[in-house]
PDB file of C-alpha atoms and ligand atoms in Angstrom:
ATOM      1  CA  MET G   1      15.348 -14.838   7.008  1.00  0.00           C
ATOM      2  CA  ASP G   2      17.217 -17.103   4.656  1.00  0.00           C
ATOM      3  CA  LEU G   3      16.045 -16.180   1.230  1.00  0.00           C
ATOM      4  CA  GLN G   4      18.575 -18.404  -0.503  1.00  0.00           C
ATOM      5  CA  GLN G   5      17.118 -21.466   1.168  1.00  0.00           C
ATOM      6  CA  THR G   6      13.623 -20.413   0.098  1.00  0.00           C
ATOM      7  CA  LEU G   7      14.738 -19.690  -3.443  1.00  0.00           C
ATOM      8  CA  GLY G   8      16.334 -23.089  -4.063  1.00  0.00           C
ATOM      9  CA  ASN G   9      17.954 -22.947  -7.494  1.00  0.00           C
ATOM     10  CA  ARG G  10      16.363 -19.682  -8.554  1.00  0.00           C
ATOM     11  CA  ILE G  11      18.623 -16.680  -9.047  1.00  0.00           C
ATOM     12  CA  ARG G  12      18.651 -14.224  -6.148  1.00  0.00           C
ATOM     13  CA  PRO G  13      16.774 -11.069  -7.147  1.00  0.00           C
ATOM     14  CA  SER G  14      18.766  -7.864  -6.732  1.00  0.00           C
ATOM     15  CA  LEU G  15      18.541  -4.067  -6.982  1.00  0.00           C
ATOM     16  CA  PRO G  16      20.885  -1.831  -9.004  1.00  0.00           C
ATOM     17  CA  GLY G  17      23.996  -0.676  -7.111  1.00  0.00           C
ATOM     18  CA  GLY G  18      23.477   2.082  -4.533  1.00  0.00           C
ATOM     19  CA  VAL G  19      19.691   1.692  -4.406  1.00  0.00           C
ATOM     20  CA  ARG G  20      18.191   0.993  -0.984  1.00  0.00           C
ATOM     21  CA  ILE G  21      14.440   0.436  -0.860  1.00  0.00           C
ATOM     22  CA  TYR G  22      12.240   0.835   2.203  1.00  0.00           C
ATOM     23  CA  ALA G  23       8.879  -0.858   1.562  1.00  0.00           C
ATOM     24  CA  MET G  24       5.721  -0.786   3.666  1.00  0.00           C
ATOM     25  CA  ALA G  25       2.178  -2.010   3.032  1.00  0.00           C
ATOM     26  CA  ASP G  26      -1.369  -1.563   4.334  1.00  0.00           C
ATOM     27  CA  ILE G  27      -0.955   1.302   6.823  1.00  0.00           C
ATOM     28  CA  HIS G  28      -4.772   1.640   7.013  1.00  0.00           C
ATOM     29  CA  GLY G  29      -4.956   4.860   8.988  1.00  0.00           C
ATOM     30  CA  ARG G  30      -2.326   3.938  11.567  1.00  0.00           C
ATOM     31  CA  ALA G  31      -0.424   7.223  11.417  1.00  0.00           C
ATOM     32  CA  ASP G  32       1.123   6.369  14.789  1.00  0.00           C
ATOM     33  CA  LEU G  33       2.852   3.250  13.414  1.00  0.00           C
ATOM     34  CA  LEU G  34       3.860   5.070  10.224  1.00  0.00           C
ATOM     35  CA  SER G  35       5.561   7.827  12.244  1.00  0.00           C
ATOM     36  CA  GLN G  36       7.447   5.266  14.312  1.00  0.00           C
ATOM     37  CA  MET G  37       8.636   3.504  11.175  1.00  0.00           C
ATOM     38  CA  LEU G  38       9.793   6.739   9.555  1.00  0.00           C
ATOM     39  CA  THR G  39      11.938   7.371  12.652  1.00  0.00           C
ATOM     40  CA  VAL G  40      13.456   3.916  12.179  1.00  0.00           C
ATOM     41  CA  ILE G  41      14.144   4.736   8.507  1.00  0.00           C
ATOM     42  CA  ASP G  42      15.735   8.080   9.444  1.00  0.00           C
ATOM     43  CA  ALA G  43      18.126   6.288  11.791  1.00  0.00           C
ATOM     44  CA  ASP G  44      18.939   3.748   9.071  1.00  0.00           C
ATOM     45  CA  LEU G  45      19.515   6.502   6.494  1.00  0.00           C
ATOM     46  CA  ALA G  46      21.905   8.262   8.859  1.00  0.00           C
ATOM     47  CA  ARG G  47      23.770   5.032   9.539  1.00  0.00           C
ATOM     48  CA  SER G  48      23.947   3.399   6.099  1.00  0.00           C
ATOM     49  CA  ARG G  49      23.942   6.544   3.895  1.00  0.00           C
ATOM     50  CA  PRO G  50      22.669   4.855   0.721  1.00  0.00           C
ATOM     51  CA  GLN G  51      23.274   6.631  -2.590  1.00  0.00           C
ATOM     52  CA  TYR G  52      19.684   6.221  -3.843  1.00  0.00           C
ATOM     53  CA  PRO G  53      17.189   5.612  -1.038  1.00  0.00           C
ATOM     54  CA  ILE G  54      13.593   5.023  -2.212  1.00  0.00           C
ATOM     55  CA  HIS G  55      10.509   4.601  -0.031  1.00  0.00           C
ATOM     56  CA  VAL G  56       7.908   2.342  -1.670  1.00  0.00           C
ATOM     57  CA  PHE G  57       4.396   2.228  -0.218  1.00  0.00           C
ATOM     58  CA  LEU G  58       2.229  -0.636  -1.397  1.00  0.00           C
ATOM     59  CA  GLY G  59      -1.199   1.000  -1.004  1.00  0.00           C
ATOM     60  CA  ASP G  60      -4.127   0.869   1.431  1.00  0.00           C
ATOM     61  CA  TYR G  61      -3.211   4.024   3.338  1.00  0.00           C
ATOM     62  CA  ILE G  62      -6.848   4.678   4.246  1.00  0.00           C
ATOM     63  CA  ASP G  63      -9.866   3.055   6.014  1.00  0.00           C
ATOM     64  CA  ARG G  64     -10.189   0.790   9.083  1.00  0.00           C
ATOM     65  CA  GLY G  65      -7.647   2.566  11.334  1.00  0.00           C
ATOM     66  CA  PRO G  66      -8.487   5.924  12.942  1.00  0.00           C
ATOM     67  CA  GLU G  67      -6.124   8.387  11.218  1.00  0.00           C
ATOM     68  CA  THR G  68      -6.442   8.365   7.428  1.00  0.00           C
ATOM     69  CA  CYS G  69      -6.173  12.154   7.166  1.00  0.00           C
ATOM     70  CA  ARG G  70      -3.000  12.362   9.259  1.00  0.00           C
ATOM     71  CA  THR G  71      -1.472   9.351   7.451  1.00  0.00           C
ATOM     72  CA  ILE G  72      -1.817  11.075   4.075  1.00  0.00           C
ATOM     73  CA  ASP G  73      -0.514  14.349   5.551  1.00  0.00           C
ATOM     74  CA  ILE G  74       2.616  12.645   6.853  1.00  0.00           C
ATOM     75  CA  LEU G  75       3.268  10.937   3.511  1.00  0.00           C
ATOM     76  CA  ILE G  76       2.777  14.102   1.454  1.00  0.00           C
ATOM     77  CA  ARG G  77       5.017  16.124   3.765  1.00  0.00           C
ATOM     78  CA  ARG G  78       7.822  13.559   3.717  1.00  0.00           C
ATOM     79  CA  SER G  79       7.678  13.180  -0.065  1.00  0.00           C
ATOM     80  CA  ARG G  80       8.824  16.814  -0.406  1.00  0.00           C
ATOM     81  CA  ASN G  81      12.377  15.858   0.518  1.00  0.00           C
ATOM     82  CA  HIS G  82      12.533  12.097  -0.023  1.00  0.00           C
ATOM     83  CA  LYS G  83      12.166   9.934  -3.117  1.00  0.00           C
ATOM     84  CA  MET G  84       8.883   8.133  -2.510  1.00  0.00           C
ATOM     85  CA  VAL G  85       6.756   5.851  -4.664  1.00  0.00           C
ATOM     86  CA  PHE G  86       3.068   5.532  -3.775  1.00  0.00           C
ATOM     87  CA  LEU G  87       1.163   2.547  -5.172  1.00  0.00           C
ATOM     88  CA  LYS G  88      -2.623   2.240  -5.241  1.00  0.00           C
ATOM     89  CA  GLY G  89      -4.536  -0.276  -3.127  1.00  0.00           C
ATOM     90  CA  ASN G  90      -8.079  -1.533  -3.481  1.00  0.00           C
ATOM     91  CA  HIS G  91      -9.221   0.809  -0.690  1.00  0.00           C
ATOM     92  CA  GLU G  92      -8.035   3.923  -2.502  1.00  0.00           C
ATOM     93  CA  GLU G  93      -9.592   2.669  -5.716  1.00  0.00           C
ATOM     94  CA  TYR G  94     -12.870   2.147  -3.893  1.00  0.00           C
ATOM     95  CA  MET G  95     -12.808   5.564  -2.239  1.00  0.00           C
ATOM     96  CA  LEU G  96     -12.379   7.245  -5.638  1.00  0.00           C
ATOM     97  CA  GLU G  97     -15.274   5.101  -6.851  1.00  0.00           C
ATOM     98  CA  VAL G  98     -17.508   6.293  -3.957  1.00  0.00           C
ATOM     99  CA  ILE G  99     -16.659   9.900  -4.803  1.00  0.00           C
ATOM    100  CA  ARG G 100     -17.877   9.228  -8.369  1.00  0.00           C
ATOM    101  CA  ASP G 101     -20.937   7.300  -7.192  1.00  0.00           C
ATOM    102  CA  PRO G 102     -22.142   8.133  -3.617  1.00  0.00           C
ATOM    103  CA  SER G 103     -24.585   5.180  -3.653  1.00  0.00           C
ATOM    104  CA  LYS G 104     -21.553   2.969  -2.976  1.00  0.00           C
ATOM    105  CA  LEU G 105     -21.122   4.594   0.428  1.00  0.00           C
ATOM    106  CA  GLN G 106     -22.922   1.802   2.305  1.00  0.00           C
ATOM    107  CA  GLU G 107     -20.582  -0.799   0.890  1.00  0.00           C
ATOM    108  CA  TRP G 108     -17.542   1.359   1.596  1.00  0.00           C
ATOM    109  CA  LYS G 109     -18.589   1.553   5.253  1.00  0.00           C
ATOM    110  CA  GLN G 110     -18.398  -2.223   5.434  1.00  0.00           C
ATOM    111  CA  PHE G 111     -14.698  -2.153   4.794  1.00  0.00           C
ATOM    112  CA  GLY G 112     -13.671   0.710   6.981  1.00  0.00           C
ATOM    113  CA  GLY G 113     -14.795   3.814   5.088  1.00  0.00           C
ATOM    114  CA  LEU G 114     -16.526   5.206   8.162  1.00  0.00           C
ATOM    115  CA  GLN G 115     -13.173   5.706   9.880  1.00  0.00           C
ATOM    116  CA  THR G 116     -11.927   7.601   6.828  1.00  0.00           C
ATOM    117  CA  LEU G 117     -14.974   9.902   6.861  1.00  0.00           C
ATOM    118  CA  ARG G 118     -14.523  10.503  10.590  1.00  0.00           C
ATOM    119  CA  SER G 119     -10.848  11.338  10.145  1.00  0.00           C
ATOM    120  CA  TYR G 120     -12.014  14.204   7.905  1.00  0.00           C
ATOM    121  CA  GLY G 121     -14.492  15.355  10.559  1.00  0.00           C
ATOM    122  CA  LEU G 122     -17.639  13.873   8.995  1.00  0.00           C
ATOM    123  CA  ASN G 123     -20.108  11.752  10.922  1.00  0.00           C
ATOM    124  CA  PRO G 124     -22.717   9.944   8.827  1.00  0.00           C
ATOM    125  CA  SER G 125     -25.883   8.532  10.351  1.00  0.00           C
ATOM    126  CA  LEU G 126     -26.296   4.776  10.561  1.00  0.00           C
ATOM    127  CA  ASN G 127     -28.485   4.332   7.481  1.00  0.00           C
ATOM    128  CA  PRO G 128     -28.187   7.466   5.360  1.00  0.00           C
ATOM    129  CA  SER G 129     -30.758   7.985   2.608  1.00  0.00           C
ATOM    130  CA  ALA G 130     -29.596   8.432  -0.991  1.00  0.00           C
ATOM    131  CA  GLU G 131     -29.867  12.196  -0.507  1.00  0.00           C
ATOM    132  CA  GLU G 132     -27.769  12.122   2.666  1.00  0.00           C
ATOM    133  CA  GLN G 133     -25.171   9.962   0.922  1.00  0.00           C
ATOM    134  CA  ALA G 134     -24.793  12.425  -1.928  1.00  0.00           C
ATOM    135  CA  ASP G 135     -24.619  15.306   0.562  1.00  0.00           C
ATOM    136  CA  LEU G 136     -21.997  13.508   2.636  1.00  0.00           C
ATOM    137  CA  ILE G 137     -19.750  12.917  -0.353  1.00  0.00           C
ATOM    138  CA  GLN G 138     -20.136  16.553  -1.384  1.00  0.00           C
ATOM    139  CA  ARG G 139     -18.999  17.550   2.092  1.00  0.00           C
ATOM    140  CA  LEU G 140     -16.096  15.124   1.917  1.00  0.00           C
ATOM    141  CA  ILE G 141     -14.991  16.669  -1.383  1.00  0.00           C
ATOM    142  CA  HIS G 142     -15.089  20.137   0.184  1.00  0.00           C
ATOM    143  CA  THR G 143     -13.397  19.101   3.408  1.00  0.00           C
ATOM    144  CA  MET G 144     -10.541  17.063   1.979  1.00  0.00           C
ATOM    145  CA  PRO G 145      -7.443  19.114   1.202  1.00  0.00           C
ATOM    146  CA  LYS G 146      -6.754  19.359  -2.527  1.00  0.00           C
ATOM    147  CA  SER G 147      -3.347  17.803  -1.916  1.00  0.00           C
ATOM    148  CA  HIS G 148      -5.058  14.676  -0.561  1.00  0.00           C
ATOM    149  CA  PHE G 149      -7.134  14.365  -3.732  1.00  0.00           C
ATOM    150  CA  GLN G 150      -4.046  14.746  -5.849  1.00  0.00           C
ATOM    151  CA  PHE G 151      -2.335  12.122  -3.721  1.00  0.00           C
ATOM    152  CA  LEU G 152      -5.171   9.653  -4.370  1.00  0.00           C
ATOM    153  CA  GLN G 153      -5.380  10.446  -8.057  1.00  0.00           C
ATOM    154  CA  ARG G 154      -1.650  10.108  -8.702  1.00  0.00           C
ATOM    155  CA  LEU G 155      -1.168   6.674  -7.114  1.00  0.00           C
ATOM    156  CA  ARG G 156       0.600   4.236  -9.417  1.00  0.00           C
ATOM    157  CA  PRO G 157      -0.510   0.631 -10.044  1.00  0.00           C
ATOM    158  CA  THR G 158       3.000  -0.903  -9.919  1.00  0.00           C
ATOM    159  CA  PHE G 159       6.676  -0.081  -9.510  1.00  0.00           C
ATOM    160  CA  SER G 160       9.595  -2.094 -10.800  1.00  0.00           C
ATOM    161  CA  CYS G 161      13.249  -1.739  -9.818  1.00  0.00           C
ATOM    162  CA  GLY G 162      16.013  -4.202 -10.698  1.00  0.00           C
ATOM    163  CA  ASP G 163      14.627  -7.724 -10.266  1.00  0.00           C
ATOM    164  CA  PHE G 164      11.842  -6.567  -7.950  1.00  0.00           C
ATOM    165  CA  PHE G 165       8.230  -5.787  -8.824  1.00  0.00           C
ATOM    166  CA  PHE G 166       6.103  -3.931  -6.264  1.00  0.00           C
ATOM    167  CA  VAL G 167       2.300  -4.139  -6.281  1.00  0.00           C
ATOM    168  CA  HIS G 168      -0.548  -3.917  -3.753  1.00  0.00           C
ATOM    169  CA  ALA G 169      -2.308  -7.289  -4.032  1.00  0.00           C
ATOM    170  CA  GLY G 170      -0.404  -9.385  -6.556  1.00  0.00           C
ATOM    171  CA  VAL G 171      -0.490 -10.397 -10.194  1.00  0.00           C
ATOM    172  CA  ARG G 172      -2.482 -12.880 -12.246  1.00  0.00           C
ATOM    173  CA  PRO G 173      -0.544 -16.083 -13.015  1.00  0.00           C
ATOM    174  CA  GLY G 174      -0.020 -16.794 -16.707  1.00  0.00           C
ATOM    175  CA  VAL G 175      -0.182 -13.098 -17.669  1.00  0.00           C
ATOM    176  CA  PRO G 176       3.031 -11.131 -18.413  1.00  0.00           C
ATOM    177  CA  LEU G 177       3.788  -8.428 -15.826  1.00  0.00           C
ATOM    178  CA  ASN G 178       3.400  -5.656 -18.416  1.00  0.00           C
ATOM    179  CA  ASN G 179      -0.028  -6.919 -19.449  1.00  0.00           C
ATOM    180  CA  GLN G 180      -1.799  -7.211 -16.091  1.00  0.00           C
ATOM    181  CA  GLN G 181      -5.302  -5.832 -15.427  1.00  0.00           C
ATOM    182  CA  GLU G 182      -5.563  -3.156 -12.731  1.00  0.00           C
ATOM    183  CA  HIS G 183      -8.378  -5.012 -10.994  1.00  0.00           C
ATOM    184  CA  ASP G 184      -6.038  -7.953 -10.370  1.00  0.00           C
ATOM    185  CA  LEU G 185      -3.171  -5.738  -9.188  1.00  0.00           C
ATOM    186  CA  PHE G 186      -5.408  -4.191  -6.503  1.00  0.00           C
ATOM    187  CA  TRP G 187      -7.659  -7.111  -5.497  1.00  0.00           C
ATOM    188  CA  ILE G 188      -6.285 -10.547  -6.377  1.00  0.00           C
ATOM    189  CA  ARG G 189      -5.832 -13.112  -3.606  1.00  0.00           C
ATOM    190  CA  ASP G 190      -5.993 -16.929  -3.951  1.00  0.00           C
ATOM    191  CA  GLU G 191      -4.977 -17.415  -7.596  1.00  0.00           C
ATOM    192  CA  PHE G 192      -1.833 -15.380  -6.887  1.00  0.00           C
ATOM    193  CA  LEU G 193      -1.106 -16.600  -3.361  1.00  0.00           C
ATOM    194  CA  GLU G 194      -1.400 -20.254  -4.352  1.00  0.00           C
ATOM    195  CA  THR G 195       0.899 -20.269  -7.363  1.00  0.00           C
ATOM    196  CA  ASP G 196       4.653 -20.868  -7.367  1.00  0.00           C
ATOM    197  CA  GLU G 197       4.985 -19.508 -10.903  1.00  0.00           C
ATOM    198  CA  ASP G 198       8.195 -17.597 -11.600  1.00  0.00           C
ATOM    199  CA  PHE G 199       6.924 -14.186 -12.776  1.00  0.00           C
ATOM    200  CA  GLY G 200      10.314 -13.078 -14.109  1.00  0.00           C
ATOM    201  CA  LYS G 201      10.597 -10.582 -11.253  1.00  0.00           C
ATOM    202  CA  TYR G 202      10.385 -11.067  -7.522  1.00  0.00           C
ATOM    203  CA  ILE G 203       7.006  -9.750  -6.313  1.00  0.00           C
ATOM    204  CA  VAL G 204       6.754  -7.587  -3.175  1.00  0.00           C
ATOM    205  CA  HIS G 205       3.132  -7.181  -2.087  1.00  0.00           C
ATOM    206  CA  GLY G 206       0.616  -6.690   0.741  1.00  0.00           C
ATOM    207  CA  HIS G 207      -3.227  -6.898   0.846  1.00  0.00           C
ATOM    208  CA  SER G 208      -3.645 -10.367   2.415  1.00  0.00           C
ATOM    209  CA  PRO G 209      -2.687 -10.148   6.108  1.00  0.00           C
ATOM    210  CA  VAL G 210      -0.185 -12.651   7.512  1.00  0.00           C
ATOM    211  CA  GLN G 211       1.191 -12.933  11.054  1.00  0.00           C
ATOM    212  CA  VAL G 212       4.798 -12.528   9.998  1.00  0.00           C
ATOM    213  CA  PRO G 213       6.240 -11.532   6.602  1.00  0.00           C
ATOM    214  CA  ASP G 214       5.612 -14.468   4.283  1.00  0.00           C
ATOM    215  CA  ILE G 215       8.636 -15.168   2.115  1.00  0.00           C
ATOM    216  CA  ARG G 216       8.257 -17.490  -0.890  1.00  0.00           C
ATOM    217  CA  PRO G 217      10.457 -18.364  -3.861  1.00  0.00           C
ATOM    218  CA  ASN G 218       8.527 -15.969  -6.143  1.00  0.00           C
ATOM    219  CA  ARG G 219       7.171 -13.304  -3.750  1.00  0.00           C
ATOM    220  CA  ILE G 220       7.143 -11.748  -0.301  1.00  0.00           C
ATOM    221  CA  ASN G 221       3.994 -10.602   1.519  1.00  0.00           C
ATOM    222  CA  ILE G 222       4.641  -7.801   4.026  1.00  0.00           C
ATOM    223  CA  ASP G 223       1.051  -7.041   5.103  1.00  0.00           C
ATOM    224  CA  THR G 224       1.133  -7.901   8.798  1.00  0.00           C
ATOM    225  CA  GLY G 225      -2.322  -6.430   9.480  1.00  0.00           C
ATOM    226  CA  ALA G 226      -1.036  -3.208  11.103  1.00  0.00           C
ATOM    227  CA  TYR G 227      -4.440  -1.672  11.846  1.00  0.00           C
ATOM    228  CA  ALA G 228      -5.473  -4.648  14.012  1.00  0.00           C
ATOM    229  CA  THR G 229      -2.141  -6.079  15.216  1.00  0.00           C
ATOM    230  CA  GLY G 230      -0.086  -2.925  15.665  1.00  0.00           C
ATOM    231  CA  ASN G 231       2.670  -4.555  13.582  1.00  0.00           C
ATOM    232  CA  LEU G 232       3.653  -2.506  10.577  1.00  0.00           C
ATOM    233  CA  THR G 233       6.410  -4.329   8.714  1.00  0.00           C
ATOM    234  CA  LEU G 234       9.328  -2.483   7.146  1.00  0.00           C
ATOM    235  CA  LEU G 235      11.137  -4.345   4.379  1.00  0.00           C
ATOM    236  CA  THR G 236      14.594  -3.008   3.529  1.00  0.00           C
ATOM    237  CA  ILE G 237      16.241  -4.177   0.315  1.00  0.00           C
ATOM    238  CA  GLN G 238      19.724  -3.403  -0.922  1.00  0.00           C
ATOM    239  CA  GLY G 239      21.605  -5.405  -3.556  1.00  0.00           C
ATOM    240  CA  SER G 240      20.201  -8.896  -3.064  1.00  0.00           C
ATOM    241  CA  ARG G 241      19.771  -8.544   0.700  1.00  0.00           C
ATOM    242  CA  MET G 242      16.297  -8.297   2.200  1.00  0.00           C
ATOM    243  CA  LEU G 243      15.596  -7.483   5.815  1.00  0.00           C
ATOM    244  CA  ALA G 244      12.079  -7.472   7.257  1.00  0.00           C
ATOM    245  CA  LEU G 245      11.544  -5.684  10.545  1.00  0.00           C
TER     246      LEU G 245
HETATM  247 MN1  LIG K 301      -5.907  -4.315   0.188  1.00  0.00          MN
END
């Protein structure tokens, strides 16, 4: 892709020397695609031998796809010997919300929570009563490995490196990057997607599926709807070069 053409007169964003970032968004339980991509990264690491490789995941690891549990396992295991940054998506925020308040279970099911429950071996009935809902969440809490809870609780809202700013959904126009509300960072769509405001950093995000990575003067969207399309995009950034695969 020709970023320079897209950028016009804006300055090309760049990373500090030696840093190579591998970014992925919206895995949504597709552990199969994640594993494939990690193999691609391993080959790239062996070939390019960057000084400071960093994996950045833009959130929405869970729901919709069939393998939430295995997805989180793979990420936790790999983070033991790789530098990895895990951002929070709206789905993880909602799951933590359901654990606090089981009455939100019905709504969670509407955006793919059922697949998450199933991946942990739970099988709720079609219309569970309030009592069943509370019981189900209790069972989820007991079934989920502690490490998975920690993973969910430690997710960060944003990550910034050099001229790049990584976030799940986007940022609110007109608000400085260091003063954004979490709800916007995890959920925002139109107000962010429609603006060409220069945010001071180049925004790398997911959350709003596109057919191919959408590169704009102020942002790049790498959510290619993996759970439905089978296309998980890997964005590699080094210096001021970006490569989407
Ligand atoms: Mn999302």
